[in-house]
Amino acid sequence: MSVTDVFPLIKVPDAWPVSVVATLAMVCLAGLDLAGAVFAKEWASHGSVRALVLGVGAFLVLFWVYASSLRYAELALVTMGWVVMLQVGLVLVDRWRYGVELPAGKWVAIAVVLVAQAYLVLAPSAESGGVAAGGAG
């Protein structure tokens, strides 16, 4: 009996293109990571046991989704896309939920970093020819 018998990885239909699977994985990972980060902030700020339990759960599910996604898409592609989406989410949560005000220069820096990261994720590589190619096939 293997670990994957007890905790099976998520499977997607073979007909789904790698780009769709990778994009869904990135969105799910960013959402789970963002939720876990908010729960961690709430636990650190207020000592909420509920936030602690929910945060641990979010990160366990995140690991499961991450491992599952790597059966279909490249490690660097999924990770970079997830990080880009997470960064946007964290900046917005900090702004709207926690009232963090950033000066214009920092917004410009954020935009430059996000554009550079988007280029890393979306630009075709010499080997794979872009997002739609590749995978763990």
XYZ file of N, CA, C and O in Angstrom:
548
model
N 0.851 -1.186 0.000
C 0.000 0.000 0.000
C 0.892 1.242 0.000
O 1.772 1.390 0.828
N 0.614 2.127 -0.941
C 1.400 3.350 -1.030
C 0.632 4.519 -0.416
O -0.565 4.426 -0.155
N 1.338 5.602 -0.216
C 0.720 6.802 0.352
C -0.381 7.318 -0.571
O -1.405 7.809 -0.112
N -0.184 7.194 -1.888
C -1.199 7.684 -2.817
C -2.469 6.832 -2.794
O -3.500 7.259 -3.304
N -2.405 5.647 -2.206
C -3.628 4.860 -2.008
C -4.465 5.471 -0.890
O -5.689 5.464 -0.942
N -3.811 6.003 0.119
C -4.502 6.617 1.253
C -4.913 8.048 0.914
O -6.017 8.484 1.237
N -4.004 8.790 0.276
C -4.251 10.173 -0.128
C -4.086 10.271 -1.646
O -3.030 10.684 -2.125
N -5.112 9.897 -2.406
C -4.955 9.917 -3.867
C -4.801 11.338 -4.409
O -5.381 12.283 -3.875
N -3.988 11.457 -5.437
C -3.802 12.752 -6.083
C -5.031 13.080 -6.926
O -5.745 12.192 -7.380
N -5.254 14.350 -7.140
C -6.371 14.814 -7.961
C -6.090 14.426 -9.402
O -4.978 14.618 -9.896
N -7.105 13.914 -10.077
C -6.958 13.547 -11.486
C -7.864 14.431 -12.325
O -8.972 14.765 -11.920
N -7.374 14.814 -13.488
C -8.166 15.599 -14.434
C -8.302 14.789 -15.718
O -7.481 13.910 -15.991
N -9.337 15.067 -16.485
C -9.505 14.324 -17.748
C -8.297 14.493 -18.670
O -7.712 15.575 -18.752
N -7.940 13.434 -19.362
C -6.799 13.474 -20.279
C -6.986 14.482 -21.406
O -6.013 14.977 -21.969
N -8.234 14.781 -21.734
C -8.514 15.701 -22.839
C -8.219 17.153 -22.482
O -8.124 17.998 -23.378
N -8.075 17.481 -21.200
C -7.821 18.861 -20.804
C -6.406 19.262 -21.210
O -5.439 18.575 -20.878
N -6.274 20.412 -21.865
C -4.925 20.881 -22.219
C -4.119 21.244 -20.970
O -4.681 21.648 -19.944
N -2.814 21.114 -21.087
C -1.922 21.431 -19.970
C -2.122 22.872 -19.512
O -2.089 23.165 -18.319
N -2.355 23.780 -20.455
C -2.530 25.188 -20.090
C -3.749 25.379 -19.188
O -3.715 26.190 -18.262
N -4.818 24.633 -19.428
C -6.021 24.733 -18.589
C -5.741 24.169 -17.200
O -6.082 24.785 -16.185
N -5.112 23.011 -17.151
C -4.791 22.387 -15.858
C -3.847 23.280 -15.065
O -4.050 23.504 -13.863
N -2.816 23.817 -15.726
C -1.856 24.684 -15.037
C -2.532 25.944 -14.518
O -2.282 26.359 -13.372
N -3.402 26.547 -15.312
C -4.094 27.760 -14.880
C -5.013 27.479 -13.706
O -5.028 28.242 -12.723
N -5.767 26.405 -13.770
C -6.635 26.033 -12.640
C -5.812 25.769 -11.386
O -6.193 26.187 -10.285
N -4.691 25.093 -11.551
C -3.820 24.822 -10.402
C -3.309 26.122 -9.795
O -3.325 26.301 -8.571
N -2.859 27.053 -10.646
C -2.342 28.336 -10.147
C -3.405 29.095 -9.366
O -3.121 29.636 -8.291
N -4.611 29.145 -9.898
C -5.698 29.865 -9.233
C -6.038 29.203 -7.894
O -6.173 29.888 -6.867
N -6.154 27.884 -7.892
C -6.453 27.172 -6.639
C -5.350 27.363 -5.604
O -5.626 27.620 -4.428
N -4.105 27.234 -6.040
C -2.978 27.397 -5.117
C -2.912 28.805 -4.548
O -2.702 28.981 -3.337
N -3.107 29.793 -5.402
C -3.079 31.173 -4.911
C -4.217 31.420 -3.932
O -4.021 32.060 -2.895
N -5.403 30.908 -4.237
C -6.540 31.078 -3.330
C -6.323 30.402 -1.986
O -6.594 30.985 -0.932
N -5.812 29.181 -2.022
C -5.540 28.464 -0.766
C -4.434 29.140 0.036
O -4.532 29.275 1.265
N -3.393 29.576 -0.634
C -2.283 30.252 0.042
C -2.741 31.581 0.636
O -2.375 31.935 1.758
N -3.556 32.311 -0.104
C -4.090 33.576 0.389
C -4.977 33.345 1.611
O -4.855 34.059 2.619
N -5.827 32.338 1.544
C -6.678 32.011 2.697
C -5.818 31.632 3.902
O -6.052 32.105 5.025
N -4.812 30.797 3.669
C -3.917 30.409 4.758
C -3.180 31.596 5.350
O -2.996 31.690 6.567
N -2.774 32.532 4.509
C -2.081 33.732 4.988
C -3.002 34.599 5.841
O -2.596 35.111 6.896
N -4.244 34.763 5.409
C -5.208 35.554 6.193
C -5.486 34.863 7.527
O -5.535 35.523 8.574
N -5.644 33.545 7.502
C -5.852 32.814 8.767
C -4.642 32.947 9.684
O -4.787 33.100 10.901
N -3.441 32.903 9.119
C -2.229 33.071 9.932
C -2.185 34.461 10.557
O -1.836 34.612 11.742
N -2.548 35.474 9.782
C -2.576 36.850 10.302
C -3.593 36.970 11.433
O -3.325 37.597 12.469
N -4.761 36.381 11.234
C -5.802 36.425 12.270
C -5.354 35.680 13.529
O -5.600 36.126 14.647
N -4.691 34.546 13.355
C -4.208 33.792 14.512
C -3.123 34.582 15.238
O -3.123 34.673 16.472
N -2.204 35.196 14.467
C -1.129 35.974 15.081
C -1.668 37.218 15.787
O -1.160 37.607 16.834
N -2.710 37.831 15.218
C -3.245 39.073 15.780
C -4.187 38.850 16.948
O -4.191 39.621 17.905
N -5.000 37.805 16.853
C -6.070 37.616 17.846
C -6.006 36.297 18.604
O -6.834 36.058 19.481
N -5.082 35.411 18.234
C -4.959 34.133 18.934
C -6.132 33.200 18.701
O -6.394 32.323 19.516
N -6.813 33.360 17.578
C -7.992 32.555 17.275
C -7.605 31.117 16.939
O -6.910 30.860 15.964
N -8.091 30.180 17.756
C -7.832 28.765 17.497
C -8.514 28.342 16.201
O -7.977 27.542 15.429
N -9.674 28.912 15.931
C -10.391 28.612 14.687
C -9.541 28.998 13.476
O -9.423 28.234 12.513
N -8.912 30.168 13.525
C -8.047 30.606 12.425
C -6.846 29.679 12.282
O -6.432 29.361 11.162
N -6.288 29.219 13.395
C -5.158 28.293 13.365
C -5.545 26.999 12.661
O -4.851 26.532 11.753
N -6.666 26.415 13.055
C -7.114 25.147 12.470
C -7.431 25.314 10.987
O -7.029 24.491 10.155
N -8.130 26.395 10.644
C -8.462 26.639 9.243
C -7.210 26.900 8.404
O -7.110 26.453 7.257
N -6.239 27.606 8.967
C -4.997 27.874 8.255
C -4.196 26.606 7.999
O -3.707 26.386 6.888
N -4.073 25.772 9.001
C -3.370 24.496 8.825
C -4.084 23.661 7.762
O -3.451 23.070 6.879
N -5.407 23.633 7.823
C -6.177 22.901 6.820
C -5.955 23.446 5.421
O -5.776 22.689 4.460
N -5.933 24.774 5.287
C -5.708 25.393 3.977
C -4.349 25.002 3.416
O -4.226 24.684 2.228
N -3.328 24.990 4.264
C -1.999 24.648 3.767
C -1.848 23.158 3.473
O -1.105 22.768 2.561
N -2.563 22.299 4.186
C -2.549 20.873 3.849
C -3.216 20.629 2.496
O -2.703 19.879 1.667
N -4.344 21.274 2.268
C -5.021 21.147 0.972
C -4.146 21.745 -0.126
O -4.046 21.184 -1.228
N -3.485 22.858 0.158
C -2.577 23.477 -0.802
C -1.501 22.487 -1.239
O -1.241 22.332 -2.433
N -0.896 21.793 -0.297
C 0.151 20.824 -0.623
C -0.399 19.717 -1.514
O 0.240 19.304 -2.487
N -1.601 19.239 -1.221
C -2.243 18.180 -1.997
C -2.522 18.646 -3.433
O -2.238 17.935 -4.397
N -3.056 19.853 -3.572
C -3.332 20.408 -4.905
C -2.020 20.618 -5.661
O -1.921 20.311 -6.856
N -1.006 21.130 -4.975
C 0.302 21.376 -5.606
C 0.891 20.066 -6.127
O 1.305 19.970 -7.285
N 0.941 19.066 -5.278
C 1.487 17.771 -5.693
C 0.689 17.198 -6.858
O 1.269 16.677 -7.823
N -0.608 17.310 -6.801
C -1.457 16.800 -7.881
C -1.197 17.526 -9.189
O -1.144 16.912 -10.262
N -1.033 18.838 -9.115
C -0.829 19.630 -10.334
C 0.481 19.293 -11.016
O 0.591 19.409 -12.240
N 1.462 18.853 -10.253
C 2.777 18.572 -10.827
C 2.790 17.291 -11.664
O 3.758 17.014 -12.361
N 1.708 16.524 -11.615
C 1.574 15.371 -12.505
C 1.292 15.825 -13.933
O 1.487 15.063 -14.868
N 0.782 17.047 -14.084
C 0.316 17.526 -15.377
C 1.100 18.712 -15.931
O 1.155 18.891 -17.136
N 1.639 19.534 -15.083
C 2.272 20.773 -15.523
C 3.661 20.896 -14.921
O 3.992 20.245 -13.933
N 4.452 21.778 -15.499
C 5.830 21.980 -15.062
C 5.887 22.691 -13.712
O 5.098 23.599 -13.439
N 6.851 22.299 -12.913
C 7.057 22.865 -11.584
C 7.230 24.382 -11.630
O 6.544 25.112 -10.910
N 8.107 24.867 -12.485
C 8.385 26.306 -12.535
C 7.159 27.088 -12.996
O 6.847 28.148 -12.444
N 6.457 26.584 -13.987
C 5.282 27.268 -14.512
C 4.203 27.414 -13.442
O 3.703 28.510 -13.187
N 3.858 26.312 -12.797
C 2.810 26.350 -11.776
C 3.230 27.236 -10.610
O 2.456 28.065 -10.127
N 4.461 27.100 -10.168
C 4.930 27.862 -9.014
C 4.971 29.356 -9.295
O 4.494 30.164 -8.492
N 5.502 29.746 -10.440
C 5.577 31.182 -10.754
C 4.191 31.790 -10.918
O 3.929 32.889 -10.423
N 3.300 31.103 -11.602
C 1.937 31.620 -11.767
C 1.233 31.772 -10.438
O 0.554 32.770 -10.173
N 1.402 30.786 -9.578
C 0.800 30.809 -8.237
C 1.333 32.000 -7.454
O 0.580 32.744 -6.825
N 2.640 32.211 -7.496
C 3.264 33.293 -6.738
C 2.798 34.661 -7.238
O 2.511 35.567 -6.441
N 2.700 34.814 -8.554
C 2.235 36.090 -9.105
C 0.823 36.393 -8.610
O 0.523 37.486 -8.127
N -0.070 35.405 -8.731
C -1.455 35.607 -8.275
C -1.523 35.847 -6.769
O -2.300 36.690 -6.301
N -0.722 35.127 -6.009
C -0.690 35.303 -4.559
C -0.245 36.711 -4.190
O -0.834 37.351 -3.315
N 0.785 37.212 -4.854
C 1.284 38.551 -4.550
C 0.212 39.608 -4.784
O 0.045 40.515 -3.967
N -0.504 39.496 -5.875
C -1.594 40.439 -6.148
C -2.634 40.355 -5.039
O -3.068 41.370 -4.491
N -3.025 39.140 -4.692
C -4.019 38.956 -3.633
C -3.578 39.508 -2.299
O -4.354 40.162 -1.594
N -2.325 39.271 -1.933
C -1.830 39.762 -0.644
C -1.801 41.281 -0.575
O -2.159 41.872 0.445
N -1.387 41.916 -1.668
C -1.364 43.382 -1.697
C -2.787 43.927 -1.546
O -3.038 44.868 -0.787
N -3.743 43.306 -2.249
C -5.131 43.767 -2.168
C -5.744 43.514 -0.791
O -6.452 44.376 -0.256
N -5.465 42.360 -0.198
C -5.977 42.071 1.152
C -5.372 43.039 2.157
O -6.084 43.572 3.025
N -4.065 43.260 2.058
C -3.423 44.222 2.963
C -4.069 45.602 2.829
O -4.297 46.289 3.820
N -4.365 45.979 1.607
C -4.957 47.312 1.370
C -6.376 47.403 1.900
O -6.732 48.333 2.606
N -7.209 46.441 1.545
C -8.636 46.545 1.861
C -9.016 46.001 3.230
O -9.907 46.522 3.876
N -8.356 44.952 3.686
C -8.746 44.376 4.977
C -7.979 44.986 6.149
O -8.528 45.182 7.216
N -6.695 45.242 5.925
C -5.850 45.719 7.026
C -5.463 47.190 6.901
O -4.711 47.700 7.734
N -5.946 47.871 5.866
C -5.744 49.305 5.740
C -4.327 49.752 5.477
O -3.953 50.880 5.817
N -3.512 48.915 4.856
C -2.127 49.280 4.559
C -2.113 50.228 3.358
O -2.659 49.926 2.312
N -1.503 51.386 3.554
C -1.394 52.399 2.489
C 0.012 52.339 1.908
O 0.996 52.423 2.643
N 0.111 52.204 0.597
C 1.409 52.178 -0.061
C 1.599 53.456 -0.874
O 0.673 53.899 -1.551
N 2.799 54.028 -0.839
C 3.069 55.213 -1.670
C 3.109 54.819 -3.156
O 3.292 53.653 -3.498
N 2.971 55.815 -4.017
C 2.922 55.584 -5.465
C 4.147 54.826 -5.970
O 4.034 53.958 -6.846
N 5.316 55.130 -5.439
C 6.540 54.455 -5.871
C 6.491 52.952 -5.644
O 6.997 52.174 -6.466
N 5.903 52.548 -4.543
C 5.796 51.105 -4.274
C 4.803 50.442 -5.219
O 4.998 49.303 -5.629
N 3.730 51.154 -5.585
C 2.782 50.604 -6.557
C 3.467 50.415 -7.907
O 3.233 49.414 -8.603
N 4.327 51.359 -8.290
C 5.070 51.240 -9.546
C 6.006 50.027 -9.472
O 6.087 49.233 -10.415
N 6.693 49.867 -8.363
C 7.595 48.723 -8.193
C 6.825 47.410 -8.257
O 7.281 46.439 -8.882
N 5.666 47.361 -7.626
C 4.827 46.159 -7.673
C 4.441 45.846 -9.116
O 4.518 44.697 -9.566
N 4.043 46.862 -9.861
C 3.648 46.663 -11.260
C 4.809 46.133 -12.089
O 4.640 45.207 -12.899
N 6.007 46.690 -11.892
C 7.182 46.233 -12.644
C 7.490 44.775 -12.324
O 7.749 43.962 -13.220
N 7.464 44.412 -11.052
C 7.738 43.037 -10.644
C 6.694 42.092 -11.223
O 7.031 41.009 -11.735
N 5.420 42.480 -11.173
C 4.363 41.616 -11.706
C 4.479 41.432 -13.211
O 4.276 40.325 -13.720
N 4.832 42.484 -13.918
C 5.021 42.364 -15.366
C 6.190 41.418 -15.661
O 6.099 40.551 -16.540
N 7.275 41.555 -14.928
C 8.436 40.681 -15.135
C 8.070 39.224 -14.829
O 8.451 38.308 -15.570
N 7.336 39.009 -13.749
C 6.937 37.646 -13.410
C 5.946 37.082 -14.431
O 6.019 35.903 -14.775
N 5.037 37.904 -14.899
C 4.099 37.455 -15.930
C 4.858 37.049 -17.190
O 4.528 36.050 -17.838
N 5.891 37.797 -17.521
C 6.725 37.435 -18.672
C 7.364 36.062 -18.453
O 7.392 35.227 -19.354
N 7.883 35.823 -17.261
C 8.500 34.524 -16.959
C 7.505 33.381 -17.098
O 7.840 32.288 -17.540
N 6.263 33.617 -16.715
C 5.244 32.574 -16.760
C 4.703 32.382 -18.175
O 4.520 31.259 -18.634
N 4.448 33.472 -18.877
C 3.708 33.392 -20.127
C 4.559 33.337 -21.389
O 4.087 32.855 -22.417
N 5.777 33.860 -21.349
C 6.603 33.897 -22.558
C 7.020 32.490 -22.949
O 7.321 31.655 -22.097
N 7.032 32.215 -24.236
C 7.455 30.888 -24.684
C 8.916 30.631 -24.342
O 9.736 31.536 -24.400
N 9.206 29.410 -23.969
C 10.587 29.047 -23.692
C 11.157 28.365 -24.923
O 10.425 27.908 -25.797
N 12.455 28.260 -24.997
C 13.110 27.661 -26.157
C 12.740 26.192 -26.300
O 12.616 25.678 -27.397
N 12.537 25.501 -25.177
C 12.260 24.061 -25.230
C 10.795 23.732 -25.438
O 10.441 22.890 -26.231
N 9.899 24.407 -24.683
C 8.518 23.959 -24.659
C 7.612 24.694 -25.637
O 6.548 24.210 -25.953
N 7.981 25.876 -26.058
C 7.138 26.617 -26.968
C 5.990 27.325 -26.291
O 5.078 27.799 -26.945
N 5.982 27.428 -24.963
C 4.950 28.221 -24.284
C 4.203 27.458 -23.231
O 4.528 26.332 -22.885
N 3.148 28.096 -22.749
C 2.354 27.554 -21.653
C 1.656 26.272 -22.043
O 1.542 25.347 -21.272
N 1.175 26.176 -23.273
C 0.355 25.052 -23.680
C 1.166 23.766 -23.875
O 0.620 22.697 -23.904
N 2.457 23.890 -24.012
C 3.279 22.697 -24.245
C 3.870 22.206 -22.926
O 3.832 22.871 -21.922
N 4.424 21.040 -22.965
C 5.116 20.504 -21.791
C 4.240 19.588 -20.997
O 3.306 18.992 -21.500
N 4.527 19.490 -19.712
C 3.762 18.621 -18.846
C 4.584 17.431 -18.423
O 5.718 17.249 -18.827
N 3.974 16.608 -17.618
C 4.670 15.459 -17.062
C 4.305 14.177 -17.793
O 4.356 13.105 -17.248
N 3.847 14.298 -19.050
C 3.337 13.175 -19.816
C 4.308 12.131 -20.015
O 4.288 11.029 -20.087
